[in-house]
Amino acid sequence: MIEIKQLHKYFGALHVLQGIDLNVSKGEVLSIIGSSGSGKSTLLYCINGLEEIQKGQVVVDGTTVHDKKTDINKLRQRLGMVFQQWNSFPHLTALENVALAPKIVKKVSRDQAKSIAEKQLKHVGLGDKLDVYPSALSGGQQQRLAIARALAMEPEYMLFDEATSALDPELVGEVLDTMRLLAEEGMTMICVTHEMGFARDVSDRVAYFHQGVMEEVGPPEQIFGAPQSVHTQKFLANVR
Amino acid sequence: MDYNFHWRPVLRKLPELLEAGLLTLEVAVLSMLLGIAIGLGLALLRMQGPTPLRQIATTWVEIARNTPALFQLFFFGFGLGAFGLHLSPYLIVLAGLTFNNAGYLAENFRGGFLAVPETQVRAARSLGMTAIQTYVRIIIPQVLKIVYHPMTNQMVWAVLMSSLGMLVGFRELSGETQFFASKTYRIFEYFAVTAVIYYVIVKIILLASNLLARRLFRY
């Protein structure tokens, strides 16, 4: 379980997260929507400790993320992350991209890392691209490669930071399908997204962020059908 | 035209010239290896070192790039000599070239590091890699590709620059050529043959560099 308690985050004078309280249980799919600059991506970075926080705490399965005593590299193995810019490692083949972290972080054997990588690449539909370098893959394929790379660490949670916003429109579908597949398999997911269809169909809950505040959170029927907050209503009226 | 070319004395000394060519190559390669190690350190210091060290690194780079290489050699020869520290001609050239290489390479490396997106670091760290693993496995291999060809240029430059050695009494290829030329007065012939030797050395370096690049960078 991920527990976020009274989380405050500043970039200099900018108060980007203003006291967020949010719990995500095992098996849940949470989508976070909201306009750019509302703090939703920053929240993901705070969850896996890529960003420092100024107040409050984030607890993942009982471990406090920003505690000095926490072994953050160990904790991050539980938290897979997929970025907007897919960030495949350009000097490694698809197989090497996926096998590297199991090999050097989890210290599994070379053969085992290779078979994990093969399995995860097949999982995301790239079973025929094992020895291809990222430069020869489309944006959608590279994003699926990034998903396979995160899955290879066998995380308990997957964090998606606008995984489809940098893609050409015709490539968005394949990545969303992969994310749907993970949700069906019971993966716990937090998805920062601009894909309202995905948020509505796949999520158990949807949170709407506005200027560093979580305005509203609830089942998709509530958020999309009968939003309580004026800001949520305005936002949804604009994106429809 | 009343000048008669005499090639025979030059050709008779060809083995000595080729040996001096090897010495040239040796000092250039050593100055490159040292220059790469120091240059990498200077680049890292300039990017994230504590202020005093950063200033020292910046000063090094500024002097190496903005003053004649010959003066840098003279500093290690006559400059240190004035303070009672007398280096051998070999060490003067090695130190001078290393100083110069490190300065230029530091800027290449710095550019290389800045060219790798910050997001690569985030991606690697999000997988649980340590900062060191991220540098060794993800960042440096990418930097290497970016700086590879500028580095090859610097290697060629080091070979050619080592000819300044003849001005501090070092008998590398140019020094050796000068020595024989002044004994026989076949100055043009000697330097023409030596130019060919330099040309061949550089060609071999470029060829080797291209072959290595093809093996190293398949992407």
Short mmCIF file of C-alpha atoms in Angstrom, two decimals:
data_model
loop_
_atom_site.label_atom_id
_atom_site.label_comp_id
_atom_site.label_asym_id
_atom_site.label_seq_id
_atom_site.Cartn_x
_atom_site.Cartn_y
_atom_site.Cartn_z
CA MET A 1 0.00 0.00 0.00
CA ILE A 2 1.16 3.51 -0.80
CA GLU A 3 0.24 6.11 1.82
CA ILE A 4 0.72 9.80 1.13
CA LYS A 5 0.23 12.00 4.17
CA GLN A 6 0.06 15.81 4.15
CA LEU A 7 2.68 15.99 1.41
CA HIS A 8 4.12 19.43 0.64
CA LYS A 9 6.59 20.08 -2.14
CA TYR A 10 8.18 23.36 -3.21
CA PHE A 11 10.28 24.27 -6.21
CA GLY A 12 11.91 27.39 -4.77
CA ALA A 13 9.01 29.66 -3.90
CA LEU A 14 6.56 27.64 -5.98
CA HIS A 15 4.30 25.48 -3.80
CA VAL A 16 3.67 22.64 -6.26
CA LEU A 17 2.04 20.15 -3.89
CA GLN A 18 -0.05 21.66 -1.13
CA GLY A 19 -0.82 18.98 1.41
CA ILE A 20 -1.75 15.86 -0.52
CA ASP A 21 -3.44 12.98 1.34
CA LEU A 22 -3.93 9.85 -0.71
CA ASN A 23 -3.78 6.08 -0.23
CA VAL A 24 -3.43 3.54 -3.01
CA SER A 25 -4.17 -0.08 -2.11
CA LYS A 26 -2.79 -3.23 -3.65
CA GLY A 27 -4.43 -4.11 -6.94
CA GLU A 28 -5.91 -0.68 -7.43
CA VAL A 29 -5.63 1.40 -10.60
CA LEU A 30 -5.63 5.12 -9.88
CA SER A 31 -5.59 7.70 -12.65
CA ILE A 32 -4.53 11.25 -11.96
CA ILE A 33 -5.85 13.91 -14.30
CA GLY A 34 -5.48 17.67 -14.37
CA SER A 35 -3.93 20.42 -16.44
CA SER A 36 -0.18 20.85 -16.89
CA GLY A 37 1.56 22.31 -13.87
CA SER A 38 -1.01 20.96 -11.43
CA GLY A 39 1.67 18.88 -9.68
CA LYS A 40 0.55 15.43 -10.76
CA SER A 41 3.87 14.32 -12.30
CA THR A 42 5.78 15.76 -9.35
CA LEU A 43 3.68 13.57 -7.06
CA LEU A 44 4.90 10.45 -8.90
CA TYR A 45 8.53 11.59 -8.57
CA CYS A 46 7.96 12.09 -4.85
CA ILE A 47 6.57 8.56 -4.49
CA ASN A 48 9.78 6.90 -5.70
CA GLY A 49 12.11 9.47 -4.14
CA LEU A 50 13.33 11.09 -7.36
CA GLU A 51 12.18 14.36 -5.80
CA GLU A 52 12.80 15.56 -2.26
CA ILE A 53 9.82 16.70 -0.22
CA GLN A 54 9.58 19.54 2.30
CA LYS A 55 6.79 18.30 4.58
CA GLY A 56 4.65 15.25 5.18
CA GLN A 57 5.56 11.73 4.20
CA VAL A 58 5.20 8.98 1.63
CA VAL A 59 5.09 5.41 2.95
CA VAL A 60 5.38 2.41 0.64
CA ASP A 61 4.55 -0.94 2.25
CA GLY A 62 5.55 0.42 5.64
CA THR A 63 8.80 2.06 4.46
CA THR A 64 9.09 5.83 4.61
CA VAL A 65 10.48 6.95 1.24
CA HIS A 66 12.27 10.12 2.32
CA ASP A 67 13.69 8.74 5.55
CA LYS A 68 17.49 9.10 5.49
CA LYS A 69 17.81 5.51 6.72
CA THR A 70 15.76 4.09 3.86
CA ASP A 71 17.70 2.17 1.19
CA ILE A 72 16.09 4.06 -1.66
CA ASN A 73 17.63 1.86 -4.39
CA LYS A 74 16.08 -1.19 -2.78
CA LEU A 75 12.73 0.52 -2.36
CA ARG A 76 12.71 1.61 -6.01
CA GLN A 77 12.74 -2.04 -7.04
CA ARG A 78 9.16 -2.17 -5.77
CA LEU A 79 8.17 0.90 -7.81
CA GLY A 80 8.41 0.59 -11.57
CA MET A 81 8.28 3.88 -13.42
CA VAL A 82 7.49 4.76 -17.02
CA PHE A 83 8.24 8.27 -18.25
CA GLN A 84 6.69 10.60 -20.77
CA GLN A 85 9.96 10.67 -22.71
CA TRP A 86 10.44 6.91 -22.82
CA ASN A 87 14.16 7.11 -22.06
CA SER A 88 15.27 3.83 -23.54
CA PHE A 89 19.03 3.43 -23.20
CA PRO A 90 20.22 4.07 -26.78
CA HIS A 91 23.48 2.14 -26.52
CA LEU A 92 21.82 -1.12 -25.50
CA THR A 93 19.63 -3.53 -27.50
CA ALA A 94 16.04 -4.06 -26.41
CA LEU A 95 17.10 -7.23 -24.59
CA GLU A 96 20.03 -5.50 -22.86
CA ASN A 97 17.82 -2.55 -21.91
CA VAL A 98 15.52 -4.88 -20.01
CA ALA A 99 18.14 -7.31 -18.66
CA LEU A 100 20.55 -4.70 -17.26
CA ALA A 101 18.79 -3.72 -14.04
CA PRO A 102 17.94 -7.31 -12.96
CA LYS A 103 21.58 -8.18 -13.56
CA ILE A 104 23.31 -5.29 -11.78
CA VAL A 105 20.67 -4.23 -9.25
CA LYS A 106 19.08 -7.56 -8.31
CA LYS A 107 22.28 -9.49 -9.07
CA VAL A 108 20.52 -12.35 -10.84
CA SER A 109 22.67 -14.47 -13.15
CA ARG A 110 23.26 -13.44 -16.75
CA ASP A 111 21.11 -16.30 -18.09
CA GLN A 112 18.32 -15.59 -15.68
CA ALA A 113 18.37 -11.86 -16.54
CA LYS A 114 18.19 -12.77 -20.20
CA SER A 115 15.20 -15.06 -19.74
CA ILE A 116 13.41 -12.45 -17.59
CA ALA A 117 14.03 -9.89 -20.34
CA GLU A 118 12.76 -12.21 -23.06
CA LYS A 119 9.65 -12.96 -21.06
CA GLN A 120 8.86 -9.29 -20.42
CA LEU A 121 9.54 -8.24 -24.00
CA LYS A 122 7.14 -10.94 -25.23
CA HIS A 123 4.69 -9.74 -22.58
CA VAL A 124 4.55 -6.27 -24.17
CA GLY A 125 4.55 -7.64 -27.72
CA LEU A 126 8.21 -7.05 -28.59
CA GLY A 127 9.24 -10.71 -28.69
CA ASP A 128 10.57 -10.26 -32.21
CA LYS A 129 12.69 -7.20 -31.40
CA LEU A 130 15.13 -8.63 -28.84
CA ASP A 131 18.35 -7.65 -30.62
CA VAL A 132 17.14 -4.37 -32.07
CA TYR A 133 18.55 -1.04 -30.85
CA PRO A 134 16.01 1.58 -29.68
CA SER A 135 16.85 3.85 -32.63
CA ALA A 136 15.18 1.26 -34.89
CA LEU A 137 11.99 1.19 -32.81
CA SER A 138 8.96 3.48 -33.10
CA GLY A 139 7.97 5.72 -30.20
CA GLY A 140 5.21 3.30 -29.21
CA GLN A 141 7.58 0.35 -29.31
CA GLN A 142 10.14 2.27 -27.24
CA GLN A 143 7.49 3.07 -24.67
CA ARG A 144 6.50 -0.60 -24.48
CA LEU A 145 10.21 -1.39 -24.12
CA ALA A 146 10.30 1.01 -21.16
CA ILE A 147 7.31 -0.80 -19.63
CA ALA A 148 9.05 -4.17 -20.08
CA ARG A 149 12.20 -2.73 -18.51
CA ALA A 150 10.28 -1.61 -15.44
CA LEU A 151 8.38 -4.93 -15.20
CA ALA A 152 11.62 -6.92 -15.31
CA MET A 153 12.35 -5.75 -11.76
CA GLU A 154 9.05 -7.42 -10.74
CA PRO A 155 7.70 -4.27 -9.06
CA GLU A 156 4.68 -4.23 -6.78
CA TYR A 157 3.56 -0.89 -8.21
CA MET A 158 3.79 0.80 -11.57
CA LEU A 159 3.91 4.57 -11.91
CA PHE A 160 3.08 5.97 -15.35
CA ASP A 161 4.01 9.59 -15.99
CA GLU A 162 2.00 10.67 -19.04
CA ALA A 163 3.18 7.56 -20.82
CA THR A 164 1.40 8.45 -24.05
CA SER A 165 1.65 12.25 -24.29
CA ALA A 166 4.86 12.32 -26.34
CA LEU A 167 3.61 9.78 -28.87
CA ASP A 168 2.20 10.26 -32.33
CA PRO A 169 -1.58 9.78 -32.16
CA GLU A 170 -1.52 6.51 -34.09
CA LEU A 171 0.93 5.00 -31.58
CA VAL A 172 -1.03 5.84 -28.43
CA GLY A 173 -3.33 2.82 -28.76
CA GLU A 174 -0.64 0.14 -28.51
CA VAL A 175 0.75 1.63 -25.30
CA LEU A 176 -2.69 2.03 -23.73
CA ASP A 177 -3.46 -1.59 -24.66
CA THR A 178 -0.32 -2.70 -22.82
CA MET A 179 -1.33 -0.66 -19.79
CA ARG A 180 -4.84 -2.19 -19.92
CA LEU A 181 -3.27 -5.63 -20.03
CA LEU A 182 -1.28 -4.87 -16.86
CA ALA A 183 -4.39 -3.58 -15.11
CA GLU A 184 -6.26 -6.77 -16.01
CA GLU A 185 -3.40 -8.81 -14.58
CA GLY A 186 -3.95 -7.08 -11.26
CA MET A 187 -0.95 -4.72 -11.24
CA THR A 188 -1.26 -1.78 -8.86
CA MET A 189 -0.95 1.31 -11.02
CA ILE A 190 -0.85 5.07 -10.64
CA CYS A 191 -1.29 6.67 -14.04
CA VAL A 192 -0.84 10.37 -14.62
CA THR A 193 -2.67 10.74 -17.90
CA HIS A 194 -4.42 12.99 -20.37
CA GLU A 195 -6.27 10.01 -21.86
CA MET A 196 -9.76 10.49 -20.45
CA GLY A 197 -11.09 7.33 -22.11
CA PHE A 198 -8.41 5.25 -20.42
CA ALA A 199 -9.00 6.93 -17.05
CA ARG A 200 -12.73 6.29 -17.29
CA ASP A 201 -12.56 2.67 -18.51
CA VAL A 202 -9.60 1.23 -16.64
CA SER A 203 -9.33 3.06 -13.33
CA ASP A 204 -10.85 2.07 -10.05
CA ARG A 205 -10.49 5.66 -8.91
CA VAL A 206 -9.69 8.95 -10.60
CA ALA A 207 -8.09 11.95 -8.88
CA TYR A 208 -8.31 15.46 -10.25
CA PHE A 209 -5.40 17.80 -9.45
CA HIS A 210 -5.64 21.57 -9.69
CA GLN A 211 -2.78 23.95 -8.84
CA GLY A 212 -1.10 21.61 -6.38
CA VAL A 213 -4.28 20.54 -4.65
CA MET A 214 -6.16 17.27 -5.05
CA GLU A 215 -9.58 18.76 -5.75
CA GLU A 216 -11.50 15.56 -5.96
CA VAL A 217 -11.01 11.82 -5.93
CA GLY A 218 -13.52 9.06 -6.53
CA PRO A 219 -14.75 6.35 -8.84
CA PRO A 220 -14.69 7.29 -12.54
CA GLU A 221 -18.49 7.43 -12.66
CA GLN A 222 -18.43 10.19 -10.07
CA ILE A 223 -15.55 12.20 -11.53
CA PHE A 224 -16.74 12.01 -15.11
CA GLY A 225 -20.49 11.70 -14.44
CA ALA A 226 -21.13 14.02 -11.52
CA PRO A 227 -18.02 15.97 -10.56
CA GLN A 228 -18.44 17.81 -7.25
CA SER A 229 -15.79 20.52 -7.61
CA VAL A 230 -16.22 23.53 -9.85
CA HIS A 231 -12.62 23.17 -11.07
CA THR A 232 -13.18 19.54 -12.06
CA GLN A 233 -16.33 20.49 -13.93
CA LYS A 234 -14.50 23.24 -15.79
CA PHE A 235 -11.55 21.04 -16.67
CA LEU A 236 -13.72 18.22 -17.98
CA ALA A 237 -15.86 20.62 -19.98
CA ASN A 238 -12.71 21.83 -21.70
CA VAL A 239 -11.16 18.45 -22.51
CA ARG A 240 -14.33 16.92 -23.90
CA MET B 1 66.85 25.76 -61.15
CA ASP B 2 70.25 24.96 -59.75
CA TYR B 3 69.34 22.78 -56.78
CA ASN B 4 70.15 19.08 -57.05
CA PHE B 5 68.02 16.76 -54.99
CA HIS B 6 69.94 14.17 -53.02
CA TRP B 7 67.65 11.57 -51.53
CA ARG B 8 70.22 8.88 -50.78
CA PRO B 9 71.48 10.29 -47.44
CA VAL B 10 67.89 10.61 -46.28
CA LEU B 11 66.99 7.07 -47.27
CA ARG B 12 70.09 5.77 -45.52
CA LYS B 13 68.77 7.30 -42.29
CA LEU B 14 65.26 5.97 -42.82
CA PRO B 15 65.52 3.32 -40.05
CA GLU B 16 66.51 6.03 -37.54
CA LEU B 17 63.67 8.27 -38.73
CA LEU B 18 61.14 5.47 -38.40
CA GLU B 19 62.39 4.74 -34.91
CA ALA B 20 61.98 8.42 -34.05
CA GLY B 21 58.48 8.14 -35.53
CA LEU B 22 57.73 5.42 -33.00
CA LEU B 23 58.96 7.70 -30.23
CA THR B 24 56.63 10.40 -31.52
CA LEU B 25 53.74 7.94 -31.46
CA GLU B 26 54.68 6.79 -27.98
CA VAL B 27 54.74 10.25 -26.45
CA ALA B 28 51.51 11.17 -28.24
CA VAL B 29 49.69 8.05 -27.03
CA LEU B 30 50.91 8.50 -23.46
CA SER B 31 49.95 12.17 -23.43
CA MET B 32 46.51 11.17 -24.71
CA LEU B 33 45.95 8.49 -22.07
CA LEU B 34 47.02 10.87 -19.31
CA GLY B 35 45.08 13.68 -20.97
CA ILE B 36 41.89 11.59 -21.06
CA ALA B 37 42.17 10.70 -17.37
CA ILE B 38 42.93 14.27 -16.31
CA GLY B 39 40.48 15.79 -18.80
CA LEU B 40 37.68 13.62 -17.45
CA GLY B 41 38.53 14.77 -13.94
CA LEU B 42 38.64 18.43 -15.01
CA ALA B 43 35.28 18.11 -16.77
CA LEU B 44 33.63 16.56 -13.71
CA LEU B 45 35.19 19.20 -11.45
CA ARG B 46 33.98 21.99 -13.72
CA MET B 47 30.46 20.56 -13.67
CA GLN B 48 30.04 19.65 -10.02
CA GLY B 49 33.24 20.22 -8.08
CA PRO B 50 33.52 22.44 -5.00
CA THR B 51 34.26 26.07 -5.90
CA PRO B 52 38.06 26.23 -5.40
CA LEU B 53 38.62 23.02 -7.40
CA ARG B 54 36.22 24.20 -10.07
CA GLN B 55 38.23 27.42 -10.41
CA ILE B 56 41.49 25.50 -10.72
CA ALA B 57 39.97 23.29 -13.41
CA THR B 58 38.61 26.30 -15.28
CA THR B 59 41.99 28.05 -15.14
CA TRP B 60 43.71 24.93 -16.50
CA VAL B 61 41.27 24.71 -19.41
CA GLU B 62 41.56 28.44 -20.15
CA ILE B 63 45.36 28.42 -20.26
CA ALA B 64 45.60 25.19 -22.23
CA ARG B 65 43.19 26.41 -24.90
CA ASN B 66 44.09 30.08 -25.12
CA THR B 67 47.88 30.12 -25.19
CA PRO B 68 50.25 28.66 -27.83
CA ALA B 69 51.09 25.00 -27.22
CA LEU B 70 54.77 25.91 -27.70
CA PHE B 71 54.64 28.27 -24.70
CA GLN B 72 53.11 25.50 -22.62
CA LEU B 73 56.04 23.27 -23.55
CA PHE B 74 58.48 26.07 -22.74
CA PHE B 75 56.88 26.44 -19.33
CA PHE B 76 57.65 22.82 -18.46
CA GLY B 77 61.15 23.25 -19.91
CA PHE B 78 62.53 26.71 -19.23
CA GLY B 79 59.83 27.79 -16.79
CA LEU B 80 60.35 24.99 -14.31
CA GLY B 81 64.08 25.11 -15.09
CA ALA B 82 64.19 28.65 -13.74
CA PHE B 83 62.94 27.26 -10.43
CA GLY B 84 65.64 24.61 -10.44
CA LEU B 85 63.40 21.77 -11.59
CA HIS B 86 65.02 20.28 -14.68
CA LEU B 87 62.93 17.77 -16.61
CA SER B 88 64.33 15.59 -19.37
CA PRO B 89 63.30 16.62 -22.90
CA TYR B 90 61.03 13.56 -23.01
CA LEU B 91 59.23 14.62 -19.83
CA ILE B 92 58.97 18.24 -20.97
CA VAL B 93 57.16 17.17 -24.13
CA LEU B 94 55.02 14.60 -22.33
CA ALA B 95 54.00 17.10 -19.64
CA GLY B 96 53.36 19.89 -22.16
CA LEU B 97 51.26 17.73 -24.46
CA THR B 98 49.35 16.21 -21.55
CA PHE B 99 48.59 19.66 -20.16
CA ASN B 100 47.32 20.78 -23.55
CA ASN B 101 45.36 17.58 -24.30
CA ALA B 102 43.71 17.58 -20.88
CA GLY B 103 42.47 21.13 -21.43
CA TYR B 104 40.92 20.45 -24.81
CA LEU B 105 39.56 17.03 -23.85
CA ALA B 106 37.97 18.43 -20.68
CA GLU B 107 35.81 20.70 -22.82
CA ASN B 108 34.91 17.81 -25.15
CA PHE B 109 33.91 15.67 -22.20
CA ARG B 110 31.92 18.47 -20.60
CA GLY B 111 29.99 18.94 -23.83
CA GLY B 112 29.48 15.18 -24.00
CA PHE B 113 28.06 14.98 -20.50
CA LEU B 114 25.75 17.92 -21.14
CA ALA B 115 24.49 16.24 -24.32
CA VAL B 116 23.16 13.17 -22.48
CA PRO B 117 19.65 14.07 -21.30
CA GLU B 118 19.12 14.33 -17.54
CA THR B 119 16.14 12.03 -18.00
CA GLN B 120 18.51 9.11 -18.69
CA VAL B 121 19.75 9.49 -15.13
CA ARG B 122 16.19 9.49 -13.80
CA ALA B 123 15.28 6.39 -15.80
CA ALA B 124 18.33 4.51 -14.51
CA ARG B 125 17.82 5.61 -10.92
CA SER B 126 14.13 4.67 -11.05
CA LEU B 127 15.24 1.09 -11.78
CA GLY B 128 17.18 1.06 -8.52
CA MET B 129 20.65 1.66 -10.00
CA THR B 130 23.09 3.53 -7.75
CA ALA B 131 24.60 6.83 -8.90
CA ILE B 132 27.86 5.06 -9.78
CA GLN B 133 26.11 2.28 -11.73
CA THR B 134 24.18 4.95 -13.60
CA TYR B 135 27.39 6.73 -14.58
CA VAL B 136 29.33 3.63 -15.54
CA ARG B 137 26.57 1.72 -17.34
CA ILE B 138 24.37 4.43 -18.81
CA ILE B 139 26.01 7.85 -19.00
CA ILE B 140 29.69 7.24 -19.80
CA PRO B 141 29.03 4.82 -22.72
CA GLN B 142 26.84 7.49 -24.30
CA VAL B 143 29.38 10.25 -23.63
CA LEU B 144 32.09 8.09 -25.18
CA LYS B 145 30.22 7.95 -28.46
CA ILE B 146 29.68 11.71 -28.50
CA VAL B 147 33.33 12.55 -27.76
CA TYR B 148 34.89 9.74 -29.79
CA HIS B 149 35.60 11.63 -33.01
CA PRO B 150 36.75 14.85 -31.31
CA MET B 151 39.02 12.59 -29.26
CA THR B 152 40.48 11.10 -32.43
CA ASN B 153 41.14 14.61 -33.71
CA GLN B 154 42.94 15.43 -30.49
CA MET B 155 45.09 12.31 -30.91
CA VAL B 156 46.10 13.44 -34.41
CA TRP B 157 46.77 16.91 -33.04
CA ALA B 158 48.98 15.40 -30.30
CA VAL B 159 51.09 13.57 -32.90
CA LEU B 160 51.58 16.73 -34.94
CA MET B 161 52.11 18.95 -31.90
CA SER B 162 54.83 16.66 -30.57
CA SER B 163 57.01 18.10 -33.36
CA LEU B 164 57.44 21.14 -31.09
CA GLY B 165 59.69 18.79 -29.12
CA MET B 166 62.56 19.67 -31.41
CA LEU B 167 62.59 23.15 -29.88
CA VAL B 168 63.31 21.76 -26.41
CA GLY B 169 65.93 19.31 -27.63
CA PHE B 170 63.75 16.22 -27.85
CA ARG B 171 64.86 13.82 -30.61
CA GLU B 172 61.43 12.66 -31.71
CA LEU B 173 60.64 12.54 -35.41
CA SER B 174 61.09 16.26 -36.06
CA GLY B 175 64.04 16.61 -33.69
CA GLU B 176 65.79 13.67 -35.31
CA THR B 177 65.06 15.08 -38.76
CA GLN B 178 66.44 18.47 -37.79
CA PHE B 179 69.56 16.82 -36.39
CA PHE B 180 70.33 14.89 -39.57
CA ALA B 181 69.31 17.74 -41.85
CA SER B 182 71.71 20.14 -40.19
CA LYS B 183 74.53 17.63 -40.57
CA THR B 184 73.98 17.10 -44.29
CA TYR B 185 72.25 20.34 -45.33
CA ARG B 186 69.67 18.22 -47.23
CA ILE B 187 67.01 20.10 -45.35
CA PHE B 188 64.21 19.93 -47.90
CA GLU B 189 64.72 16.21 -48.57
CA TYR B 190 64.74 15.31 -44.90
CA PHE B 191 61.64 17.27 -44.05
CA ALA B 192 59.81 16.02 -47.14
CA VAL B 193 60.40 12.41 -46.12
CA THR B 194 59.45 13.19 -42.52
CA ALA B 195 56.22 14.80 -43.67
CA VAL B 196 55.36 11.55 -45.42
CA ILE B 197 56.08 9.61 -42.23
CA TYR B 198 53.80 11.95 -40.23
CA TYR B 199 51.14 11.52 -42.88
CA VAL B 200 51.34 7.73 -42.68
CA ILE B 201 51.24 7.74 -38.87
CA VAL B 202 48.14 9.92 -38.89
CA LYS B 203 46.47 7.78 -41.56
CA ILE B 204 47.08 4.66 -39.48
CA ILE B 205 45.58 6.34 -36.41
CA LEU B 206 42.48 7.40 -38.34
CA LEU B 207 42.05 3.93 -39.83
CA ALA B 208 42.43 2.24 -36.44
CA SER B 209 40.02 4.73 -34.90
CA ASN B 210 37.38 4.03 -37.55
CA LEU B 211 37.71 0.28 -37.16
CA LEU B 212 37.40 0.58 -33.39
CA ALA B 213 34.39 2.88 -33.71
CA ARG B 214 32.62 0.33 -35.86
CA ARG B 215 33.11 -2.28 -33.17
CA LEU B 216 32.22 -0.02 -30.26
CA PHE B 217 29.19 1.81 -31.59
CA ARG B 218 26.76 -0.53 -33.29
CA TYR B 219 23.77 1.68 -32.60
#
